[in-house]
Coordinates of C-alpha atoms in Angstrom, one line a residue:
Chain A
X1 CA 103.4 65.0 137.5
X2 CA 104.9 65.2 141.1
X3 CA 102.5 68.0 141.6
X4 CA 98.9 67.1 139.8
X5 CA 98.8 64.1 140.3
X6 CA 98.8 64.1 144.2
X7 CA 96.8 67.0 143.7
X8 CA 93.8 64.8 142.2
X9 CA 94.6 61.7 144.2
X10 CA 94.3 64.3 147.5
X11 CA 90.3 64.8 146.4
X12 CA 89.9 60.8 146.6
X13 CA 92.0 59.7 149.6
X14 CA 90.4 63.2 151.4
X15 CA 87.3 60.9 151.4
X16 CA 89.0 57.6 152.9
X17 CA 90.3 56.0 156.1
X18 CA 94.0 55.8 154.6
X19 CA 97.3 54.3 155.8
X20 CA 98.9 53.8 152.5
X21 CA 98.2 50.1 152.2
X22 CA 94.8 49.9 151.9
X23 CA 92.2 53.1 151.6
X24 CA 88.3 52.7 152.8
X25 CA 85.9 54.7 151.9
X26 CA 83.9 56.7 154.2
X27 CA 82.7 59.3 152.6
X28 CA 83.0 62.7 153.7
X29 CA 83.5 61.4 157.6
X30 CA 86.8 63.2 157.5
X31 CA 85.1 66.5 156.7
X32 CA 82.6 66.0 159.1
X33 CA 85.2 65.1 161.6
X34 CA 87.3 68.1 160.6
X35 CA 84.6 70.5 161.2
X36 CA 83.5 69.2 164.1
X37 CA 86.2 69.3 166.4
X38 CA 86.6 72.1 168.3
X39 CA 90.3 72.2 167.3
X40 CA 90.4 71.9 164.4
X41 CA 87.7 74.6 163.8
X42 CA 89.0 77.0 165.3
X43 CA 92.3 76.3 162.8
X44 CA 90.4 77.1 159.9
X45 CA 89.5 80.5 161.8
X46 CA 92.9 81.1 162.9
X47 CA 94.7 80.7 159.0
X48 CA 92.0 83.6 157.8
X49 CA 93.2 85.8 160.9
X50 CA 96.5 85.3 160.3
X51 CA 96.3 85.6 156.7
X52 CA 94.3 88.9 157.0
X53 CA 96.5 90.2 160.1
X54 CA 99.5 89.2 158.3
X55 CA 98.4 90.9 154.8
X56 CA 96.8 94.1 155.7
X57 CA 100.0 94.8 157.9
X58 CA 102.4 94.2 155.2
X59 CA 99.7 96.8 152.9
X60 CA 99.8 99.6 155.3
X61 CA 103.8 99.4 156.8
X62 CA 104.9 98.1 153.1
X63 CA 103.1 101.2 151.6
X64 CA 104.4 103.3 154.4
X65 CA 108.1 102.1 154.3
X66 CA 107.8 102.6 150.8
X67 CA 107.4 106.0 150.6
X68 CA 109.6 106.7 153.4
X69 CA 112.5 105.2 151.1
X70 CA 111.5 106.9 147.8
X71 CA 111.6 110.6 149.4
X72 CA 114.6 112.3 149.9
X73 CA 116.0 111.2 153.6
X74 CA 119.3 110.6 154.2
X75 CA 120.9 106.6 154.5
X76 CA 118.3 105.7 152.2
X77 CA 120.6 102.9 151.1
X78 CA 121.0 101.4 154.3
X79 CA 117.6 101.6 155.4
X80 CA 116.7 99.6 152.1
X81 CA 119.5 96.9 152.9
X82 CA 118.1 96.7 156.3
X83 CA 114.7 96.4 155.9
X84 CA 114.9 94.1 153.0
X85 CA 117.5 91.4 154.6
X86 CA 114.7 90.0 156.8
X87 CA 113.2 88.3 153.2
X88 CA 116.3 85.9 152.8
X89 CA 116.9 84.7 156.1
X90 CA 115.8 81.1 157.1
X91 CA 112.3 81.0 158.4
X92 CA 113.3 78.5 161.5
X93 CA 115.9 80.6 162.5
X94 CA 114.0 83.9 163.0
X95 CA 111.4 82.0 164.6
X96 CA 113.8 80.5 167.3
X97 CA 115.2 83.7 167.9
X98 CA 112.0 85.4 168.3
X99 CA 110.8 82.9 170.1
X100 CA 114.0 83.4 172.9
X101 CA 113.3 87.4 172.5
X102 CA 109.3 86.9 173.8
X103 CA 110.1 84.5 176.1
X104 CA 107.7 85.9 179.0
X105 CA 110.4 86.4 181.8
X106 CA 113.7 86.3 180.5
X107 CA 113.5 87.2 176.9
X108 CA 114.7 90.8 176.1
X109 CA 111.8 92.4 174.7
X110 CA 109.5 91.8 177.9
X111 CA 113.0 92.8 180.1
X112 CA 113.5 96.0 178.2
X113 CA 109.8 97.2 179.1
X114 CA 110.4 96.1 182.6
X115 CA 112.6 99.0 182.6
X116 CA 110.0 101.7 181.7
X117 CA 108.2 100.0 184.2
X118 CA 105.1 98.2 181.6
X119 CA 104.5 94.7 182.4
X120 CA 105.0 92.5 179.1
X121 CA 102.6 90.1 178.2
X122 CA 103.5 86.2 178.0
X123 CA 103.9 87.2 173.8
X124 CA 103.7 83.6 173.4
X125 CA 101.9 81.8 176.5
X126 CA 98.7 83.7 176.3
X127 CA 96.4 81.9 174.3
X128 CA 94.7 85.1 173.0
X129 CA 98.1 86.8 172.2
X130 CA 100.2 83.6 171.0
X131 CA 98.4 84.0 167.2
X132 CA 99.2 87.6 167.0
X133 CA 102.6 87.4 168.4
X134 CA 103.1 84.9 165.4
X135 CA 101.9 87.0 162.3
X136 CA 103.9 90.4 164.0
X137 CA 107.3 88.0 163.1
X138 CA 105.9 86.9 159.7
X139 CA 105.1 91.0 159.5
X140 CA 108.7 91.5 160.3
X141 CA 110.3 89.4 157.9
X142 CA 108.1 89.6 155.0
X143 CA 107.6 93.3 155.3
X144 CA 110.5 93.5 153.2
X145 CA 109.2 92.3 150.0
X146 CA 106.2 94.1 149.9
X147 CA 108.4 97.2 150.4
X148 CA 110.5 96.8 147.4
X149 CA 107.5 95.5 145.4
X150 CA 105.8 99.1 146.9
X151 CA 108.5 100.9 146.0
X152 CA 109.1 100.1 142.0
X153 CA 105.4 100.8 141.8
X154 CA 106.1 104.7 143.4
X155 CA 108.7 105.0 141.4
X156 CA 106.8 104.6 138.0
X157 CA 104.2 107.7 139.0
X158 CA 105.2 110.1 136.7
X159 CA 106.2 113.1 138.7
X160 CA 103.9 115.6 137.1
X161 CA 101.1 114.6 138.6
X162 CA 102.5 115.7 141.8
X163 CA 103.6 119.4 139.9
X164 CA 100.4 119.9 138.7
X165 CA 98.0 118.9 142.0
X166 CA 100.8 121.1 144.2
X167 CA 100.2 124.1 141.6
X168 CA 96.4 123.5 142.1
X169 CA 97.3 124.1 145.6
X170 CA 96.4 120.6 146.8
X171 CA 97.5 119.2 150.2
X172 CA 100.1 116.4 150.8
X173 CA 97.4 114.4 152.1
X174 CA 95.3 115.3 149.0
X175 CA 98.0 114.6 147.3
X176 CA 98.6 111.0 148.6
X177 CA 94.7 109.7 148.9
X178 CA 94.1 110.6 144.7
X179 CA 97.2 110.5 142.7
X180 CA 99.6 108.1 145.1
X181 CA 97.2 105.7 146.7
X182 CA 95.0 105.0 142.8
X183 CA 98.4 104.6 141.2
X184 CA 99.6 102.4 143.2
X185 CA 97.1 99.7 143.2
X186 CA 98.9 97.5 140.6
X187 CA 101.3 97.1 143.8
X188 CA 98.7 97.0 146.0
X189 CA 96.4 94.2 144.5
X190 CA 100.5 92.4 143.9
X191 CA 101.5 92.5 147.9
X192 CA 97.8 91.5 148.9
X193 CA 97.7 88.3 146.7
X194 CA 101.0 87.5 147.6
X195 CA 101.2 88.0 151.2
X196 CA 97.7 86.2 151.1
X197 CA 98.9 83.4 149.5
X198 CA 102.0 83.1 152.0
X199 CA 100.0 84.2 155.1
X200 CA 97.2 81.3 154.6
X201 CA 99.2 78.3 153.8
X202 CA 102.1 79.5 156.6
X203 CA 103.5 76.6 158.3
X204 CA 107.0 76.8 159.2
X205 CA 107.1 80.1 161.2
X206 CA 104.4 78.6 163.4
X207 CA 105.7 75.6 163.6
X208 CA 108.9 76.9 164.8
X209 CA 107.6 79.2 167.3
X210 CA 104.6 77.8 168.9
X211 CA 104.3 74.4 167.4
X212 CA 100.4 75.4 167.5
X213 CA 100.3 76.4 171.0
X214 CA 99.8 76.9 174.0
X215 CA 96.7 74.4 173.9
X216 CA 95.7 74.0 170.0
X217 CA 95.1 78.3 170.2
X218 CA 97.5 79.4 167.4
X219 CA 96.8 76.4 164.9
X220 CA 96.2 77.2 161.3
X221 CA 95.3 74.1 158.9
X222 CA 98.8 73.6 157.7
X223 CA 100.4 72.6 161.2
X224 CA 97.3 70.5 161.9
X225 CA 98.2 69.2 158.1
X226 CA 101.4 68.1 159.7
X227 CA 100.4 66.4 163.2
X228 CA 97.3 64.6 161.7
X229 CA 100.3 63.6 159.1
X230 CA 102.6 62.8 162.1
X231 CA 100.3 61.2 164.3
X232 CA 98.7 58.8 160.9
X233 CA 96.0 60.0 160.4
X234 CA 96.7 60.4 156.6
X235 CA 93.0 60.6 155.6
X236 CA 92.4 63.0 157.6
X237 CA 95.6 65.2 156.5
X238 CA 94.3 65.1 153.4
X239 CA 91.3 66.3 154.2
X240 CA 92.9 69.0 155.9
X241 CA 94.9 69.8 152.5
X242 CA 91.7 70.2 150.5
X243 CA 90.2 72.1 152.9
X244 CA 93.9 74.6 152.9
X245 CA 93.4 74.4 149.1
X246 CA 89.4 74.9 149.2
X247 CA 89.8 78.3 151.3
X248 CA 92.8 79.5 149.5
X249 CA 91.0 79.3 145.7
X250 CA 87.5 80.7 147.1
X251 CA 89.7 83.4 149.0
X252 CA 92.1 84.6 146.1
X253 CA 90.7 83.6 143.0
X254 CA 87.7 86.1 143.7
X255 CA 89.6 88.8 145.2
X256 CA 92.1 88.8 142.1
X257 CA 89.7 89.2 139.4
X258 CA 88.1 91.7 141.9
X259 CA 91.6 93.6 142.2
X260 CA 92.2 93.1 138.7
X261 CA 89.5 94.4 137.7
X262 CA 89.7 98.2 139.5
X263 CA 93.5 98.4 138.2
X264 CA 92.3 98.3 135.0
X265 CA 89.9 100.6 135.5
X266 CA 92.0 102.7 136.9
Chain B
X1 CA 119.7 118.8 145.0
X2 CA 119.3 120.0 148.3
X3 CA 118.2 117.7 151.2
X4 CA 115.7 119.9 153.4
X5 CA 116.3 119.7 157.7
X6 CA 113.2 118.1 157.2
X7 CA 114.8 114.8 155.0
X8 CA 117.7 114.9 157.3
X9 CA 115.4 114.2 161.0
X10 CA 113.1 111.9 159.5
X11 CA 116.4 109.6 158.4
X12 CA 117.7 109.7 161.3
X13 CA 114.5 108.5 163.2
X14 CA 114.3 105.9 160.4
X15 CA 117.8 104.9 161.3
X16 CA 117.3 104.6 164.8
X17 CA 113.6 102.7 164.6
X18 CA 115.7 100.6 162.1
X19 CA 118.2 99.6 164.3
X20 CA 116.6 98.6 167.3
X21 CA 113.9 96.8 165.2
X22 CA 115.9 95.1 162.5
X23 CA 119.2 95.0 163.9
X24 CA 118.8 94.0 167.5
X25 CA 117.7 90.6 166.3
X26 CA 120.6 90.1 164.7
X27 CA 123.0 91.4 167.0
X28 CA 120.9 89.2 169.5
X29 CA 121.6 85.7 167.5
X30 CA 125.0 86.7 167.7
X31 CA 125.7 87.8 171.0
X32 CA 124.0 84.6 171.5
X33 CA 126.3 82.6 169.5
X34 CA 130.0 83.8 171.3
X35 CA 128.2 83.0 175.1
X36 CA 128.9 79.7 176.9
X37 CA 126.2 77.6 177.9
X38 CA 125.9 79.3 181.3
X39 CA 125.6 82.6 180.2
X40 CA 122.9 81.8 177.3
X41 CA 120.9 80.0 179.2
X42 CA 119.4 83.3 180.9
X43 CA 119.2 84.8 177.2
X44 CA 119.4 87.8 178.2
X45 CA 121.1 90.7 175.9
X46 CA 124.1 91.6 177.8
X47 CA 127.6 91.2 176.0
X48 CA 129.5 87.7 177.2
X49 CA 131.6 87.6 180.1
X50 CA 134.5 85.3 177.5
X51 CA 134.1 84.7 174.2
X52 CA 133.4 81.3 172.8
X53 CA 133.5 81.9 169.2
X54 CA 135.5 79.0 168.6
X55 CA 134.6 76.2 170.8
X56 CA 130.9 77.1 170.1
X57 CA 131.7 76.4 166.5
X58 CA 134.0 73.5 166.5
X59 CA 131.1 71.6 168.9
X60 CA 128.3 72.6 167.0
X61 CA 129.8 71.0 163.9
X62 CA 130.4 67.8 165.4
X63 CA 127.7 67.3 167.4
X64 CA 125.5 63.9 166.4
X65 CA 128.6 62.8 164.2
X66 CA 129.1 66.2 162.1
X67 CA 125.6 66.4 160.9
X68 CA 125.5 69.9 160.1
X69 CA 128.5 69.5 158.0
X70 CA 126.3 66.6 156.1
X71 CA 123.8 68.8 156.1
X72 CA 125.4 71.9 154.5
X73 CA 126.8 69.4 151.5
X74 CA 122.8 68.1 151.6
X75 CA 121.6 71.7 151.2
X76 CA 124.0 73.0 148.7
X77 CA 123.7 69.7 146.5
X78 CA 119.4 70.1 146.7
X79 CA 119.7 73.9 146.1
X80 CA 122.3 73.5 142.9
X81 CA 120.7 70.3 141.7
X82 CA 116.6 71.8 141.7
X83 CA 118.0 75.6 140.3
X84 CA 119.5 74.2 137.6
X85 CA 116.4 72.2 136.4
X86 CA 114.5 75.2 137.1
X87 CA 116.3 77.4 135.0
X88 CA 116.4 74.8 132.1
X89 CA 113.0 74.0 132.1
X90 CA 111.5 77.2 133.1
X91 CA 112.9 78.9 129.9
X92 CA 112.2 76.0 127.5
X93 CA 108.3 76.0 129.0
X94 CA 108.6 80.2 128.7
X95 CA 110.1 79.9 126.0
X96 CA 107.6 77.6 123.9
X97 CA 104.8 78.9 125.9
X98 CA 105.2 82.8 124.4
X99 CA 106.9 81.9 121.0
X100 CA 104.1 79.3 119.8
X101 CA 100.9 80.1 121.1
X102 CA 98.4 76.9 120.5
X103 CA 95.5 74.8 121.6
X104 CA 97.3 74.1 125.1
X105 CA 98.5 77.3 125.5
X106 CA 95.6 78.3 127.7
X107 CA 95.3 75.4 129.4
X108 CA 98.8 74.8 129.8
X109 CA 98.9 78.9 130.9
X110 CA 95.8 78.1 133.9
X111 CA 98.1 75.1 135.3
X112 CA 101.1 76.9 135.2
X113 CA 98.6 79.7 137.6
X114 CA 96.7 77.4 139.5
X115 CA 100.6 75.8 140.2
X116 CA 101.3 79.1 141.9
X117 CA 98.3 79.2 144.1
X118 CA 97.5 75.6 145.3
X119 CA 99.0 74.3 148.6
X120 CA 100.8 71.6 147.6
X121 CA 99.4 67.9 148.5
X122 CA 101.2 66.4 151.4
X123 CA 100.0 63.0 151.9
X124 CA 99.6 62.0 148.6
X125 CA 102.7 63.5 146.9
X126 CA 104.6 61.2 149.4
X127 CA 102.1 58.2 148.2
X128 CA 103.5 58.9 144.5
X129 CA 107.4 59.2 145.7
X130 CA 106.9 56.2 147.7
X131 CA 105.1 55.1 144.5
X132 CA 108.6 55.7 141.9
X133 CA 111.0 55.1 144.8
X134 CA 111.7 58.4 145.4
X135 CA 110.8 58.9 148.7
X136 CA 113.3 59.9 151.5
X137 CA 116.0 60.8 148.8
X138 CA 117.9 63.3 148.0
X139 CA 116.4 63.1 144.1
X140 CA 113.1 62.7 145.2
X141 CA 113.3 66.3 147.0
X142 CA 114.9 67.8 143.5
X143 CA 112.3 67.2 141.9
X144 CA 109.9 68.0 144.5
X145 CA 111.6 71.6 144.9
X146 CA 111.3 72.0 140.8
X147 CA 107.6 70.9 140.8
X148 CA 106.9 73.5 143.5
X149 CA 108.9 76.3 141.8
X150 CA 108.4 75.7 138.3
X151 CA 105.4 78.0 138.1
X152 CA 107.1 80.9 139.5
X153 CA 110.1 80.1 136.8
X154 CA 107.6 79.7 133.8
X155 CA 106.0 83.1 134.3
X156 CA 109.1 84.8 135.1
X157 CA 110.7 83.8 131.7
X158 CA 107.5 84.0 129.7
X159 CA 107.4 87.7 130.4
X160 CA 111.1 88.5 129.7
X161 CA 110.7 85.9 126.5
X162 CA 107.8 88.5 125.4
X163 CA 110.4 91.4 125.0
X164 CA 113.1 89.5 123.0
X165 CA 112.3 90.6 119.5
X166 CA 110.7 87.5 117.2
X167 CA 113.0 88.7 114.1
X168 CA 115.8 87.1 116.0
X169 CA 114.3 83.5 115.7
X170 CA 113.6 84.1 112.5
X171 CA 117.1 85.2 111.5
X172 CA 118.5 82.1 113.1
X173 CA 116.1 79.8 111.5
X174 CA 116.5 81.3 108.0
X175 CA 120.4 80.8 108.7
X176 CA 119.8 77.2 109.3
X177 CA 119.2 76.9 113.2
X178 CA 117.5 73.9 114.6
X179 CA 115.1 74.3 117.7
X180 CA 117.4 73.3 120.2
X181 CA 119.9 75.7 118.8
X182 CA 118.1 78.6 118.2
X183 CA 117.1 78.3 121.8
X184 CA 120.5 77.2 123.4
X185 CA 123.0 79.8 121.6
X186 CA 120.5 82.7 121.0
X187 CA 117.6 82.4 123.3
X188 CA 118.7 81.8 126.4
X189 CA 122.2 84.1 126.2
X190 CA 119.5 87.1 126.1
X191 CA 118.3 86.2 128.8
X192 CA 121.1 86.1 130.9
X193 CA 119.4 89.1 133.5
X194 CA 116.6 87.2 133.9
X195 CA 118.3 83.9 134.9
X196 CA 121.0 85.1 137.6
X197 CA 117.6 86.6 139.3
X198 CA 116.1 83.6 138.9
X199 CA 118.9 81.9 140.5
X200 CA 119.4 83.9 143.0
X201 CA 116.1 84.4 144.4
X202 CA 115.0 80.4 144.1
X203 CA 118.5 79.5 145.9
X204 CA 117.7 81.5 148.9
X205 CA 114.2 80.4 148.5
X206 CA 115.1 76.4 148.6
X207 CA 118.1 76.9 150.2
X208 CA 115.6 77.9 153.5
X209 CA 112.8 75.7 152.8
X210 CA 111.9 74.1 155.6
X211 CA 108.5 73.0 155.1
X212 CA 109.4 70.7 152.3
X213 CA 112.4 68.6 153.0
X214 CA 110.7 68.2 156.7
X215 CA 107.5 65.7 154.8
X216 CA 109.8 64.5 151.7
X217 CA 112.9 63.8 153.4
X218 CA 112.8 62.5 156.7
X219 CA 115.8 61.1 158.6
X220 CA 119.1 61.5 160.2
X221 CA 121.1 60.5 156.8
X222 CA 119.6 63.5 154.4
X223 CA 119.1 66.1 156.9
X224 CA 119.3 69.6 155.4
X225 CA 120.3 72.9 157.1
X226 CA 117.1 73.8 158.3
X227 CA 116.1 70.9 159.6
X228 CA 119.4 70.7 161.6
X229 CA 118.1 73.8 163.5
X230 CA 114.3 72.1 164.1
X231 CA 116.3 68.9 165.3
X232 CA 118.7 70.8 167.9
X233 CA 115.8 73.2 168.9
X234 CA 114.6 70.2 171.1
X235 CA 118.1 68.7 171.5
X236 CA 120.2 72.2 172.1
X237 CA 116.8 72.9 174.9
X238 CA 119.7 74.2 177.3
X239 CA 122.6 75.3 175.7
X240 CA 121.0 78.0 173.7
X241 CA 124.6 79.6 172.9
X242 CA 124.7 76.1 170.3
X243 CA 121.8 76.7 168.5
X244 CA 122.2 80.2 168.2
X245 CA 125.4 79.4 166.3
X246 CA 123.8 77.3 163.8
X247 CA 121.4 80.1 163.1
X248 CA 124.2 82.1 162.8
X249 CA 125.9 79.5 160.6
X250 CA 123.3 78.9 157.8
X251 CA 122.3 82.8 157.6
X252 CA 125.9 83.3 156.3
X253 CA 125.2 81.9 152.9
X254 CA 122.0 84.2 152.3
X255 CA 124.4 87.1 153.8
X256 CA 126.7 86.6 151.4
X257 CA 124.5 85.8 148.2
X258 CA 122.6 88.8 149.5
X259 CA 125.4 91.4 149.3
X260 CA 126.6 90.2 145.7
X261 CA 123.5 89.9 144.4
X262 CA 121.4 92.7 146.4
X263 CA 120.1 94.6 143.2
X264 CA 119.4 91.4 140.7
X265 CA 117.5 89.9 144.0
X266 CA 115.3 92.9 144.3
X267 CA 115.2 93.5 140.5
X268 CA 113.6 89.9 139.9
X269 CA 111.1 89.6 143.3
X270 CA 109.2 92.8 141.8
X271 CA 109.6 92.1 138.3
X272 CA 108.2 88.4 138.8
X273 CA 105.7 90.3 141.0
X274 CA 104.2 92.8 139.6
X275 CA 104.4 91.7 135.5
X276 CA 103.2 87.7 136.8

C-alpha cells in the first residue's frame, strides 16, 4: 500500500500545481516546464551518464577483479575482504571523505600528485569533471558487489573447458574472449541491471558530495527530485519522479529481456 | 598445489594497488578522527601532532544535546523493527507465492518485479503518511523501509522456498498441521541460511539509508545516524576532526556485522543476485 498507491497518485499529482491542500490541474505544464529548463535537461542527461559511466566501469573492473581473485595469487583472502568492505559502509560517509580527499588544494589526492609534479584537477569544482569525479566514488564502493556477484559466476565454469581449449593449443586471450567472457553472461546481464538500477536513481552519493554542483553541472533527476521537493514545488517533484521512473522502465525493462534473452541462448 | 613466481608478483601488486586504493580512505577518516580542530582543518594526511581520541569522542556525542546517541537508539530501533517485518512477511509471501501457484500468482509475481525496479514516489508517499498519521515517525519509516525492501525479500525466499522438498508439507499436513504451523515450526526452521543473509544484508542496507529517512522523517527528534553526519557536514564546516569521528563512529557497526557475518553477506548478495 505504502508503495502503489503513491505510485499511482504520483501519475495524477505529476500533472497538477500541488501543495498538499489543494491540487490544480494543469496539464502536462510540469513536463513541459521540466524539459524546458536548461537545468533540469541537462539532469536527465547527466543520470544516463552516470548510470552508464557508473555500470560499464563496475562490468569491466568487476569482471577484472574477478578473475584476479579466482586465480591462484597469494592474500587472496584479504584482497576479497578489502575490496568488498566498500559495499557496507554508509554512503554519506564515503562521500564526505571523498569529498575532503578531492578537495582541489588541500585534499590528499591532488597533494600527492603535486609531488610527481602533475597538476590535479579541481576533482569537484570543474564543472565538466565534477559528474565524473562522482560516479569514480560510486565505482569505488560498489565495485565490490559486482566482484563477488562476478566471481560465483567464474567459479561455476567447469574447468574442462579450459583443459580442453589449452590442449587445442588455444591462447589465454582465446581462452578468455569464447569460453570465460559467453559463460559468464548470467553475471554479466546481473551486475549491469543492477548497477543500472543503482546508478540511475543515485541520490545520496551526489547529494553528499556535490549537492548537484558547482552550478546545476552534476544534477541527476533524483537530487533535482529533492530540491524541487525542498524548495515546494511538489508538482513538479512529482513530475520529476515519473520522469526517474519513465527512463528507468524504458531503459531496463528492454535491456533485460534483451540480456535475458542471449543467456539463454547461450 | 604449487603457486607459480608468476601468482606470487601479481598478489603482491594487487596488495599494494589495494592498499593505497582501498585502505588509504580509511586510514584517512581515521587519522582524521584522532586530530584537533587545528590540525584537521588543513586535511592533510600527515599523522597528528597529539592524539584526541577521547575528547573528539566525548564532544562529538554531546554535541546539540547528545543527538548522535538519540540517533544510534533511532537507527538500531528502525533497522531491528523494519528486518523483522521483512523477514516475517518476506517468507509468508515466498512462501505462499512458490507453494500455491494461482490466479494472482503472476500478477502478484510482476508487482513483486516492478517493486524492485521503480524509484519509489517521494511526494506522494509523504501525502499517504501524512494521510494515516504516519508521517515524521519513527513507525511511519518501518514501514516505509519494509515497503521498499519487501521485493528484494520475496524473491530471495521464493527461490530458497523452491528447493525445500513439497513431501515435507505434506507430511506435516497429513500429521495434522494447520497453515500457520506447518509454516512456523517446519518452514521457516529450513530456512534458517536464507534468513541470517537476509538479515544481515537488509540491516546494513537500512541501517545506511540515507535517502529515505531524509523525505520520511524530518526533524531534530527522530534523527537517524546518517543524517547526523548530513546535519554536522554543514554544522562541523571547520572542525573536520568531529565529523570525521562520526564517520568513524557509525562505520563500526557494519565493521563489526561485517567480520561475523562476511561469508552469509556475500553468500546472500549473489544468491539474491544472480537466481532473482
Amino acid at each position: 500500500m505504502l508503495f502503489l498507491l503513491p505510485t499511482f497518485a504520483s501519475l495524477f499529482f505529476s500533472l497538477t500545481r500541488w501543495n498538499f491542500q489543494s491540487a490544480t490541474f494543469i496539464g502536462l505544464d510540469n513536463f513541459r516546464q521540466f524539459f524546458h529548463e536548461q537545468n533540469l535537461y541537462q539532469s536527465l542527461i547527466n543520470t544516463l551518464i552516470y548510470g552508464a559511466l557508473t555500470s560499464g566501469l563496475k562490468v569491466v573492473l568487476g569482471l577484472l577483479l574477478a578473475m584476479l581473485l579466482t586465480s591462484r595469487i597469494v592474500a587472496r583472502g584479504y584482497l576479497r575482504a578489502v575490496v568488498f568492505f566498500p559495499v557496507l559502509v554508509s554512503t554519506v560517509g564515503v562521500g564526505i571523505t571523498f569529498t575532503a580527499m578531492m578537495h582541489p588544494t588541500a585534499g590528499v589526492i591532488n597533494t600527492t600528485l603535486a609531488l610527481f609534479h602533475i597538476p590535479g584537477p579541481g576533482w569537484l569544482t570543474d564543472p565538466h569533471l565534477a559528474l565524473i569525479s562522482v560516479a569514480l566514488v560510486d565505482v569505488w564502493k560498489g565495485v565490490g558487489l559486482a566482484t563477488v556477484i562476478y566471481m560465483a559466476g567464474l567459479v561455476s565454469i567447469p574447468t574442462d573447458y579450459y583443459e580442453a581449449a589449452s590442449l587445442d593449443g588455444a591462447t589465454n586471450w582465446q581462452k578468455f574472449r569464447s569460453i570465460t567472457l559467453p559463460l559468464v553472461m548470467p553475471a554479466t546481464t546481473t551486475v549491469i541491471i543492477l548497477s543500472l538500477i543503482g546508478g540511475l536513481r543515485s541520490f545520496d552519493l551526489i547529494w553528499a558530495m556535490t549537492r548537484g554542483g558547482p552550478g546545476f553541472t552534476s544534477d541527476v533527476i533524483a537530487s533535482v527530485i529533492y530540491k524541487q521537493y525542498q524548495a515546494g514545488f511538489y508538482g513538479l517533484s512529482t513530475a520529476g519522479n515519473v520522469v526517474l521512473f519513465a527512463v528507468v522502465a524504458a531503459i531496463i525493462v528492454p535491456l533485460s529481456l534483451f540480456l535475458n534473452r542471449r543467456t539463454t541462448e547461450a | 598445489m604449487t603457486r607459480r613466481l608468476s601468482d606470487i608478483v601479481v598478489g603482491v601488486v594487487a596488495v599494494l594497488i589495494s592498499i593505497v586504493v582501498f585502505l588509504v580512505p580509511f586510514a584517512f577518516i581515521v587519522i582524521q578522527a584522532l586530530k584537533d580542530v587545528r590540525e584537521s582543518s588543513d586535511r592533510s594526511f600527515a599523522l597528528p601532532t597529539s592524539w584526541h581520541l577521547w575528547d573528539n569522542l566525548v564532544e562529538v556525542l554531546s554535541t546539540r544535546d547528545y543527538m548522535l546517541v538519540t540517533a544510534f537508539i533511532n537507527s538500531i530501533i528502525l533497522t531491528v523493527a523494519s528486518v523483522t517485518l521483512l523477514v516475517v512477511f518476506g517468507a509468508m509471501v515466498g512462501f505462499v507465492l512458490q507453494r500455491r501457484p494461482s490466479r494472482w500468482t503472476g500478477i502478484i509475481n510482476f508487482f513483486v518485479l516492478a517493486g524492485l525496479i521503480i524509484p519509489p514516489a517521494v511526494v506522494p508517499t509523504i501525502w499517504v503518511l501524512q494521510g494515516l498519521g504516519l508521517f515524521k515517525t519513527l513507525h511511519g519509516l518501518v514501514l516505509i523501509e519494509v515497503a521498499y525492501g519487501l521485493s528484494f525479500s520475496v524473491l530471495l525466499f521464493r527461490s530458497f522456498i523452491a528447493t525445500v522438498p513439497r513431501e515435507l508439507d505434506e507430511a506435516a499436513i497429513i500429521d495434522g498441521a494447520g497453515p500457520f504451523r506447518l509454516f512456523f515450526t517446519i518452514v521457516l526452521p529450513l530456512l534458517r541460511p536464507v534468513v541470517v543473509t537476509l538479515i544481515v544484508t537488509q540491516s546494513v542496507a537500512i541501517f545506511n539509508d540515507f535517502t529515505n529517512p531524509l523525505y520520511y522523517l524530518p526533524g531534530n527528534k527522530n534523527v537517524t545516524l546518517q543524517l547526523t553526519l548530513f546535519n554536522f557536514q554543514s554544522q562541523f564546516n571547520t572542525s573536520y576532526n568531529l565529523l570525521f569521528m562520526n564517520i568513524l563512529l557509525i562505520t563500526i557497526p557494519p565493521l563489526i556485522v561485517y567480520i561475523f557475518f562476511n561469508r552469509q553477506i556475500v553468500a546472500g548478495l549473489t544468491s539474491g543476485a544472480v537466481k532473482g
